[in-house]
């Protein structure tokens, strides 16, 4: 039995992970020893293997869109390989079910994809440790791989009881949750304001297509995502946040530096200048295939010199060229600025990225952590919108409504202006959102007399969302009651199992 863990998030730190992998290993071996698991899958000398991938929220949203046609961030996704139902194989194992790696025979049973960012929120919500939440999600998913489901109440009960049984057996019973909370909450370990050796802003500059988004994706572990942060948001220009135990790097966008020709040139250059001004370090990304700096690169260099900022040259797409061909590039670029360092990277292949991060970090001053550690990537406008709605709920209901209330964005549709130059040029954003509460009485508070309360919440939230998106917003709010919502609502919902809503 073997578990392969691929951590693409760089944020699920060892501290937080605890004994994640060994717990999951225990869980899998326990599961395989259960009499409800088909003995046939243990036959032969193959080692049963499961791949676990940890990804960012945008990555899991993409997977959901691709495989389940749901535009949602979920906590876990399971991709079974074998055809199983309630632990029983539905068809005989075939030779192609096995794989051989270095002479060893494996039986891969499926892939598990977990989103630690989401898990972190759930752990807080349920009041247990991140470790338990992560292991819980993995165990849940392992059961899916073995053909268990929660399509109907009976299946659900079966699956959940097995899940709890395993959690208890491996030493993470429900009762252990509370005790773990205080010790293991990552927030306690890394409070905002904690002074780090290196913390600050990094402006990432480069022509379109040079690979900036790819790099940010690689850094924030959202390989499937496109980081498209829109300007004029509340968190103006923040594209990604990279956390380490003793460092935090906030990547900011320098909009418009690539568009000096347009009518807006001055304004744009101005705004990129402002972004760079606030940065502690500038990274100029060049394309390794073009040895001569052009206008964009010259401007970036000039800007760094004018602002007296350290500038690092990242030569991207190093995978597409030979090492020798980088020499003339380096010589040419060295003439336009005094680079702190020149780092060849492949944003795509994740080569040299760690080295680049080290150079960036080394140039950041010691400062208090600016953002909570769980804010690992840019929040999308969608997520911020949900937060803004929640904020108004808490504001207007004076905490009569417990924190268990959730806001889900059901649809976030952008309409572009007729003469839109790019996807930022929106004329309207239509948002449909659900406020989910646990009780009918909460629902009546939220609605208020003649719907006055929900109207107030909606208006205030809409105004804030408009400020954040710099765009007219249409906001449609619905209040839904889900009685068992705290009790793993997320699961049931995310897996397409909808409880009757009142
Ligand atoms: P941006 O416009 O600067 O954000 O560029 P993108 O990140 O969108 O990348 C543009 C294109 O370059 C995409 O097709 C990427 O797959 C490709 N690309 C990015 N980084 C690399 C790299 O390191 N190597 C290679 N070969 N291609 C890359
Ligand atoms: Mg891009």
mmCIF file with all atom_site columns, N, CA, C and O and ligand atoms in Angstrom, residues 206-215 217 226-227 285 287 289 316-320 345-350, ligand 1:
data_model
loop_
_atom_site.group_PDB
_atom_site.id
_atom_site.type_symbol
_atom_site.label_atom_id
_atom_site.label_alt_id
_atom_site.label_comp_id
_atom_site.label_asym_id
_atom_site.label_entity_id
_atom_site.label_seq_id
_atom_site.pdbx_PDB_ins_code
_atom_site.Cartn_x
_atom_site.Cartn_y
_atom_site.Cartn_z
_atom_site.occupancy
_atom_site.B_iso_or_equiv
_atom_site.pdbx_formal_charge
_atom_site.auth_seq_id
_atom_site.auth_comp_id
_atom_site.auth_asym_id
_atom_site.auth_atom_id
_atom_site.pdbx_PDB_model_num
ATOM   1   N N   . UNK A 1 206 ? 6.503  42.460 -16.803 1.00 0.00 ? 206 UNK A N   1
ATOM   2   C CA  . UNK A 1 206 ? 6.931  41.763 -18.010 1.00 0.00 ? 206 UNK A CA  1
ATOM   3   C C   . UNK A 1 206 ? 5.882  41.878 -19.089 1.00 0.00 ? 206 UNK A C   1
ATOM   4   O O   . UNK A 1 206 ? 4.721  42.148 -18.794 1.00 0.00 ? 206 UNK A O   1
ATOM   5   N N   . UNK A 1 207 ? 6.318  41.682 -20.318 1.00 0.00 ? 207 UNK A N   1
ATOM   6   C CA  . UNK A 1 207 ? 5.390  41.808 -21.445 1.00 0.00 ? 207 UNK A CA  1
ATOM   7   C C   . UNK A 1 207 ? 4.327  40.704 -21.387 1.00 0.00 ? 207 UNK A C   1
ATOM   8   O O   . UNK A 1 207 ? 4.535  39.688 -20.733 1.00 0.00 ? 207 UNK A O   1
ATOM   9   N N   . UNK A 1 208 ? 3.220  40.930 -22.085 1.00 0.00 ? 208 UNK A N   1
ATOM   10  C CA  . UNK A 1 208 ? 2.202  39.883 -22.124 1.00 0.00 ? 208 UNK A CA  1
ATOM   11  C C   . UNK A 1 208 ? 2.814  38.598 -22.684 1.00 0.00 ? 208 UNK A C   1
ATOM   12  O O   . UNK A 1 208 ? 3.694  38.659 -23.539 1.00 0.00 ? 208 UNK A O   1
ATOM   13  N N   . UNK A 1 209 ? 2.365  37.494 -22.164 1.00 0.00 ? 209 UNK A N   1
ATOM   14  C CA  . UNK A 1 209 ? 2.807  36.183 -22.642 1.00 0.00 ? 209 UNK A CA  1
ATOM   15  C C   . UNK A 1 209 ? 4.190  35.755 -22.202 1.00 0.00 ? 209 UNK A C   1
ATOM   16  O O   . UNK A 1 209 ? 4.675  34.724 -22.627 1.00 0.00 ? 209 UNK A O   1
ATOM   17  N N   . UNK A 1 210 ? 4.790  36.548 -21.361 1.00 0.00 ? 210 UNK A N   1
ATOM   18  C CA  . UNK A 1 210 ? 6.134  36.172 -20.940 1.00 0.00 ? 210 UNK A CA  1
ATOM   19  C C   . UNK A 1 210 ? 6.065  35.059 -19.891 1.00 0.00 ? 210 UNK A C   1
ATOM   20  O O   . UNK A 1 210 ? 7.015  34.314 -19.687 1.00 0.00 ? 210 UNK A O   1
ATOM   21  N N   . UNK A 1 211 ? 4.890  34.935 -19.251 1.00 0.00 ? 211 UNK A N   1
ATOM   22  C CA  . UNK A 1 211 ? 4.722  33.843 -18.291 1.00 0.00 ? 211 UNK A CA  1
ATOM   23  C C   . UNK A 1 211 ? 4.464  34.288 -16.864 1.00 0.00 ? 211 UNK A C   1
ATOM   24  O O   . UNK A 1 211 ? 4.646  33.522 -15.924 1.00 0.00 ? 211 UNK A O   1
ATOM   25  N N   . UNK A 1 212 ? 3.986  35.511 -16.700 1.00 0.00 ? 212 UNK A N   1
ATOM   26  C CA  . UNK A 1 212 ? 3.740  36.015 -15.344 1.00 0.00 ? 212 UNK A CA  1
ATOM   27  C C   . UNK A 1 212 ? 2.654  35.200 -14.639 1.00 0.00 ? 212 UNK A C   1
ATOM   28  O O   . UNK A 1 212 ? 2.833  34.776 -13.502 1.00 0.00 ? 212 UNK A O   1
ATOM   29  N N   . UNK A 1 213 ? 1.558  34.986 -15.352 1.00 0.00 ? 213 UNK A N   1
ATOM   30  C CA  . UNK A 1 213 ? 0.464  34.219 -14.728 1.00 0.00 ? 213 UNK A CA  1
ATOM   31  C C   . UNK A 1 213 ? 0.923  32.815 -14.400 1.00 0.00 ? 213 UNK A C   1
ATOM   32  O O   . UNK A 1 213 ? 0.610  32.269 -13.343 1.00 0.00 ? 213 UNK A O   1
ATOM   33  N N   . UNK A 1 214 ? 1.671  32.246 -15.317 1.00 0.00 ? 214 UNK A N   1
ATOM   34  C CA  . UNK A 1 214 ? 2.161  30.889 -15.094 1.00 0.00 ? 214 UNK A CA  1
ATOM   35  C C   . UNK A 1 214 ? 3.025  30.839 -13.831 1.00 0.00 ? 214 UNK A C   1
ATOM   36  O O   . UNK A 1 214 ? 2.901  29.935 -13.017 1.00 0.00 ? 214 UNK A O   1
ATOM   37  N N   . UNK A 1 215 ? 3.882  31.847 -13.686 1.00 0.00 ? 215 UNK A N   1
ATOM   38  C CA  . UNK A 1 215 ? 4.741  31.876 -12.500 1.00 0.00 ? 215 UNK A CA  1
ATOM   39  C C   . UNK A 1 215 ? 3.904  32.004 -11.228 1.00 0.00 ? 215 UNK A C   1
ATOM   40  O O   . UNK A 1 215 ? 4.121  31.275 -10.255 1.00 0.00 ? 215 UNK A O   1
ATOM   41  N N   . UNK A 1 217 ? 0.900  31.169 -10.784 1.00 0.00 ? 217 UNK A N   1
ATOM   42  C CA  . UNK A 1 217 ? 0.194  29.903 -10.566 1.00 0.00 ? 217 UNK A CA  1
ATOM   43  C C   . UNK A 1 217 ? 1.111  28.874 -9.942  1.00 0.00 ? 217 UNK A C   1
ATOM   44  O O   . UNK A 1 217 ? 0.730  28.164 -9.017  1.00 0.00 ? 217 UNK A O   1
ATOM   45  N N   . UNK A 1 226 ? -5.957 30.451 -13.941 1.00 0.00 ? 226 UNK A N   1
ATOM   46  C CA  . UNK A 1 226 ? -5.472 31.661 -14.562 1.00 0.00 ? 226 UNK A CA  1
ATOM   47  C C   . UNK A 1 226 ? -5.683 32.758 -13.545 1.00 0.00 ? 226 UNK A C   1
ATOM   48  O O   . UNK A 1 226 ? -6.796 33.016 -13.120 1.00 0.00 ? 226 UNK A O   1
ATOM   49  N N   . UNK A 1 227 ? -4.616 33.342 -13.105 1.00 0.00 ? 227 UNK A N   1
ATOM   50  C CA  . UNK A 1 227 ? -4.772 34.414 -12.138 1.00 0.00 ? 227 UNK A CA  1
ATOM   51  C C   . UNK A 1 227 ? -5.162 35.652 -12.918 1.00 0.00 ? 227 UNK A C   1
ATOM   52  O O   . UNK A 1 227 ? -4.365 36.232 -13.616 1.00 0.00 ? 227 UNK A O   1
ATOM   53  N N   . UNK A 1 285 ? 10.471 40.071 -15.699 1.00 0.00 ? 285 UNK A N   1
ATOM   54  C CA  . UNK A 1 285 ? 10.501 38.768 -16.338 1.00 0.00 ? 285 UNK A CA  1
ATOM   55  C C   . UNK A 1 285 ? 10.757 38.935 -17.831 1.00 0.00 ? 285 UNK A C   1
ATOM   56  O O   . UNK A 1 285 ? 10.067 39.696 -18.509 1.00 0.00 ? 285 UNK A O   1
ATOM   57  N N   . UNK A 1 287 ? 11.676 36.907 -21.610 1.00 0.00 ? 287 UNK A N   1
ATOM   58  C CA  . UNK A 1 287 ? 11.489 35.652 -22.333 1.00 0.00 ? 287 UNK A CA  1
ATOM   59  C C   . UNK A 1 287 ? 12.855 35.187 -22.837 1.00 0.00 ? 287 UNK A C   1
ATOM   60  O O   . UNK A 1 287 ? 13.501 35.898 -23.620 1.00 0.00 ? 287 UNK A O   1
ATOM   61  N N   . UNK A 1 289 ? 13.796 33.414 -24.967 1.00 0.00 ? 289 UNK A N   1
ATOM   62  C CA  . UNK A 1 289 ? 13.979 33.192 -26.394 1.00 0.00 ? 289 UNK A CA  1
ATOM   63  C C   . UNK A 1 289 ? 14.351 34.466 -27.153 1.00 0.00 ? 289 UNK A C   1
ATOM   64  O O   . UNK A 1 289 ? 14.755 34.415 -28.294 1.00 0.00 ? 289 UNK A O   1
ATOM   65  N N   . UNK A 1 316 ? 12.596 33.707 -18.153 1.00 0.00 ? 316 UNK A N   1
ATOM   66  C CA  . UNK A 1 316 ? 11.643 32.597 -18.195 1.00 0.00 ? 316 UNK A CA  1
ATOM   67  C C   . UNK A 1 316 ? 11.767 31.786 -19.492 1.00 0.00 ? 316 UNK A C   1
ATOM   68  O O   . UNK A 1 316 ? 12.421 32.185 -20.426 1.00 0.00 ? 316 UNK A O   1
ATOM   69  N N   . UNK A 1 317 ? 11.088 30.669 -19.498 1.00 0.00 ? 317 UNK A N   1
ATOM   70  C CA  . UNK A 1 317 ? 11.052 29.739 -20.633 1.00 0.00 ? 317 UNK A CA  1
ATOM   71  C C   . UNK A 1 317 ? 12.440 29.161 -20.905 1.00 0.00 ? 317 UNK A C   1
ATOM   72  O O   . UNK A 1 317 ? 12.791 28.873 -22.050 1.00 0.00 ? 317 UNK A O   1
ATOM   73  N N   . UNK A 1 318 ? 13.206 29.035 -19.813 1.00 0.00 ? 318 UNK A N   1
ATOM   74  C CA  . UNK A 1 318 ? 14.542 28.477 -19.953 1.00 0.00 ? 318 UNK A CA  1
ATOM   75  C C   . UNK A 1 318 ? 14.470 27.049 -20.484 1.00 0.00 ? 318 UNK A C   1
ATOM   76  O O   . UNK A 1 318 ? 15.436 26.538 -21.055 1.00 0.00 ? 318 UNK A O   1
ATOM   77  N N   . UNK A 1 319 ? 13.328 26.429 -20.309 1.00 0.00 ? 319 UNK A N   1
ATOM   78  C CA  . UNK A 1 319 ? 13.174 25.057 -20.813 1.00 0.00 ? 319 UNK A CA  1
ATOM   79  C C   . UNK A 1 319 ? 13.155 25.015 -22.345 1.00 0.00 ? 319 UNK A C   1
ATOM   80  O O   . UNK A 1 319 ? 13.382 23.983 -22.952 1.00 0.00 ? 319 UNK A O   1
ATOM   81  N N   . UNK A 1 320 ? 12.855 26.168 -22.950 1.00 0.00 ? 320 UNK A N   1
ATOM   82  C CA  . UNK A 1 320 ? 12.684 26.186 -24.402 1.00 0.00 ? 320 UNK A CA  1
ATOM   83  C C   . UNK A 1 320 ? 13.956 26.584 -25.142 1.00 0.00 ? 320 UNK A C   1
ATOM   84  O O   . UNK A 1 320 ? 13.957 26.658 -26.365 1.00 0.00 ? 320 UNK A O   1
ATOM   85  N N   . UNK A 1 345 ? 14.613 30.653 -15.239 1.00 0.00 ? 345 UNK A N   1
ATOM   86  C CA  . UNK A 1 345 ? 13.568 29.800 -14.665 1.00 0.00 ? 345 UNK A CA  1
ATOM   87  C C   . UNK A 1 345 ? 12.717 29.193 -15.771 1.00 0.00 ? 345 UNK A C   1
ATOM   88  O O   . UNK A 1 345 ? 12.743 29.635 -16.916 1.00 0.00 ? 345 UNK A O   1
ATOM   89  N N   . UNK A 1 346 ? 11.969 28.187 -15.388 1.00 0.00 ? 346 UNK A N   1
ATOM   90  C CA  . UNK A 1 346 ? 10.862 27.757 -16.215 1.00 0.00 ? 346 UNK A CA  1
ATOM   91  C C   . UNK A 1 346 ? 9.638  27.780 -15.321 1.00 0.00 ? 346 UNK A C   1
ATOM   92  O O   . UNK A 1 346 ? 9.479  26.935 -14.447 1.00 0.00 ? 346 UNK A O   1
ATOM   93  N N   . UNK A 1 347 ? 8.812  28.798 -15.528 1.00 0.00 ? 347 UNK A N   1
ATOM   94  C CA  . UNK A 1 347 ? 7.610  28.923 -14.711 1.00 0.00 ? 347 UNK A CA  1
ATOM   95  C C   . UNK A 1 347 ? 6.719  27.715 -14.948 1.00 0.00 ? 347 UNK A C   1
ATOM   96  O O   . UNK A 1 347 ? 6.056  27.215 -14.049 1.00 0.00 ? 347 UNK A O   1
ATOM   97  N N   . UNK A 1 348 ? 6.768  27.247 -16.171 1.00 0.00 ? 348 UNK A N   1
ATOM   98  C CA  . UNK A 1 348 ? 5.906  26.138 -16.573 1.00 0.00 ? 348 UNK A CA  1
ATOM   99  C C   . UNK A 1 348 ? 6.326  24.833 -15.918 1.00 0.00 ? 348 UNK A C   1
ATOM   100 O O   . UNK A 1 348 ? 5.515  24.077 -15.398 1.00 0.00 ? 348 UNK A O   1
ATOM   101 N N   . UNK A 1 349 ? 7.630  24.575 -15.923 1.00 0.00 ? 349 UNK A N   1
ATOM   102 C CA  . UNK A 1 349 ? 8.136  23.300 -15.420 1.00 0.00 ? 349 UNK A CA  1
ATOM   103 C C   . UNK A 1 349 ? 8.541  23.395 -13.958 1.00 0.00 ? 349 UNK A C   1
ATOM   104 O O   . UNK A 1 349 ? 9.093  22.447 -13.407 1.00 0.00 ? 349 UNK A O   1
ATOM   105 N N   . UNK A 1 350 ? 8.320  24.557 -13.356 1.00 0.00 ? 350 UNK A N   1
ATOM   106 C CA  . UNK A 1 350 ? 8.698  24.750 -11.959 1.00 0.00 ? 350 UNK A CA  1
ATOM   107 C C   . UNK A 1 350 ? 10.190 24.516 -11.749 1.00 0.00 ? 350 UNK A C   1
ATOM   108 O O   . UNK A 1 350 ? 10.605 23.850 -10.815 1.00 0.00 ? 350 UNK A O   1
HETATM 109 P P1  . LIG B 2 .   ? 1.496  36.349 -19.042 1.00 0.00 ? 1   LIG B P1  1
HETATM 110 O O1  . LIG B 2 .   ? 0.762  37.045 -20.132 1.00 0.00 ? 1   LIG B O1  1
HETATM 111 O O2  . LIG B 2 .   ? 2.806  36.990 -18.762 1.00 0.00 ? 1   LIG B O2  1
HETATM 112 O O3  . LIG B 2 .   ? 0.683  36.186 -17.807 1.00 0.00 ? 1   LIG B O3  1
HETATM 113 O O4  . LIG B 2 .   ? 1.858  34.907 -19.627 1.00 0.00 ? 1   LIG B O4  1
HETATM 114 P P2  . LIG B 2 .   ? 1.176  33.503 -19.323 1.00 0.00 ? 1   LIG B P2  1
HETATM 115 O O5  . LIG B 2 .   ? 1.559  33.013 -17.988 1.00 0.00 ? 1   LIG B O5  1
HETATM 116 O O6  . LIG B 2 .   ? -0.258 33.587 -19.638 1.00 0.00 ? 1   LIG B O6  1
HETATM 117 O O7  . LIG B 2 .   ? 1.953  32.563 -20.369 1.00 0.00 ? 1   LIG B O7  1
HETATM 118 C C1  . LIG B 2 .   ? 1.893  32.763 -21.766 1.00 0.00 ? 1   LIG B C1  1
HETATM 119 C C2  . LIG B 2 .   ? 2.274  31.493 -22.486 1.00 0.00 ? 1   LIG B C2  1
HETATM 120 O O8  . LIG B 2 .   ? 3.633  31.132 -22.230 1.00 0.00 ? 1   LIG B O8  1
HETATM 121 C C3  . LIG B 2 .   ? 1.459  30.291 -22.062 1.00 0.00 ? 1   LIG B C3  1
HETATM 122 O O9  . LIG B 2 .   ? 1.152  29.546 -23.198 1.00 0.00 ? 1   LIG B O9  1
HETATM 123 C C4  . LIG B 2 .   ? 2.388  29.525 -21.152 1.00 0.00 ? 1   LIG B C4  1
HETATM 124 O O10 . LIG B 2 .   ? 2.124  28.152 -21.144 1.00 0.00 ? 1   LIG B O10 1
HETATM 125 C C5  . LIG B 2 .   ? 3.719  29.808 -21.753 1.00 0.00 ? 1   LIG B C5  1
HETATM 126 N N1  . LIG B 2 .   ? 4.779  29.717 -20.736 1.00 0.00 ? 1   LIG B N1  1
HETATM 127 C C6  . LIG B 2 .   ? 4.790  30.327 -19.539 1.00 0.00 ? 1   LIG B C6  1
HETATM 128 N N2  . LIG B 2 .   ? 5.900  29.990 -18.857 1.00 0.00 ? 1   LIG B N2  1
HETATM 129 C C7  . LIG B 2 .   ? 6.602  29.151 -19.636 1.00 0.00 ? 1   LIG B C7  1
HETATM 130 C C8  . LIG B 2 .   ? 7.840  28.440 -19.481 1.00 0.00 ? 1   LIG B C8  1
HETATM 131 O O11 . LIG B 2 .   ? 8.530  28.503 -18.463 1.00 0.00 ? 1   LIG B O11 1
HETATM 132 N N3  . LIG B 2 .   ? 8.235  27.674 -20.519 1.00 0.00 ? 1   LIG B N3  1
HETATM 133 C C9  . LIG B 2 .   ? 7.516  27.566 -21.663 1.00 0.00 ? 1   LIG B C9  1
HETATM 134 N N4  . LIG B 2 .   ? 7.991  26.769 -22.611 1.00 0.00 ? 1   LIG B N4  1
HETATM 135 N N5  . LIG B 2 .   ? 6.346  28.190 -21.835 1.00 0.00 ? 1   LIG B N5  1
HETATM 136 C C10 . LIG B 2 .   ? 5.886  28.982 -20.849 1.00 0.00 ? 1   LIG B C10 1
#
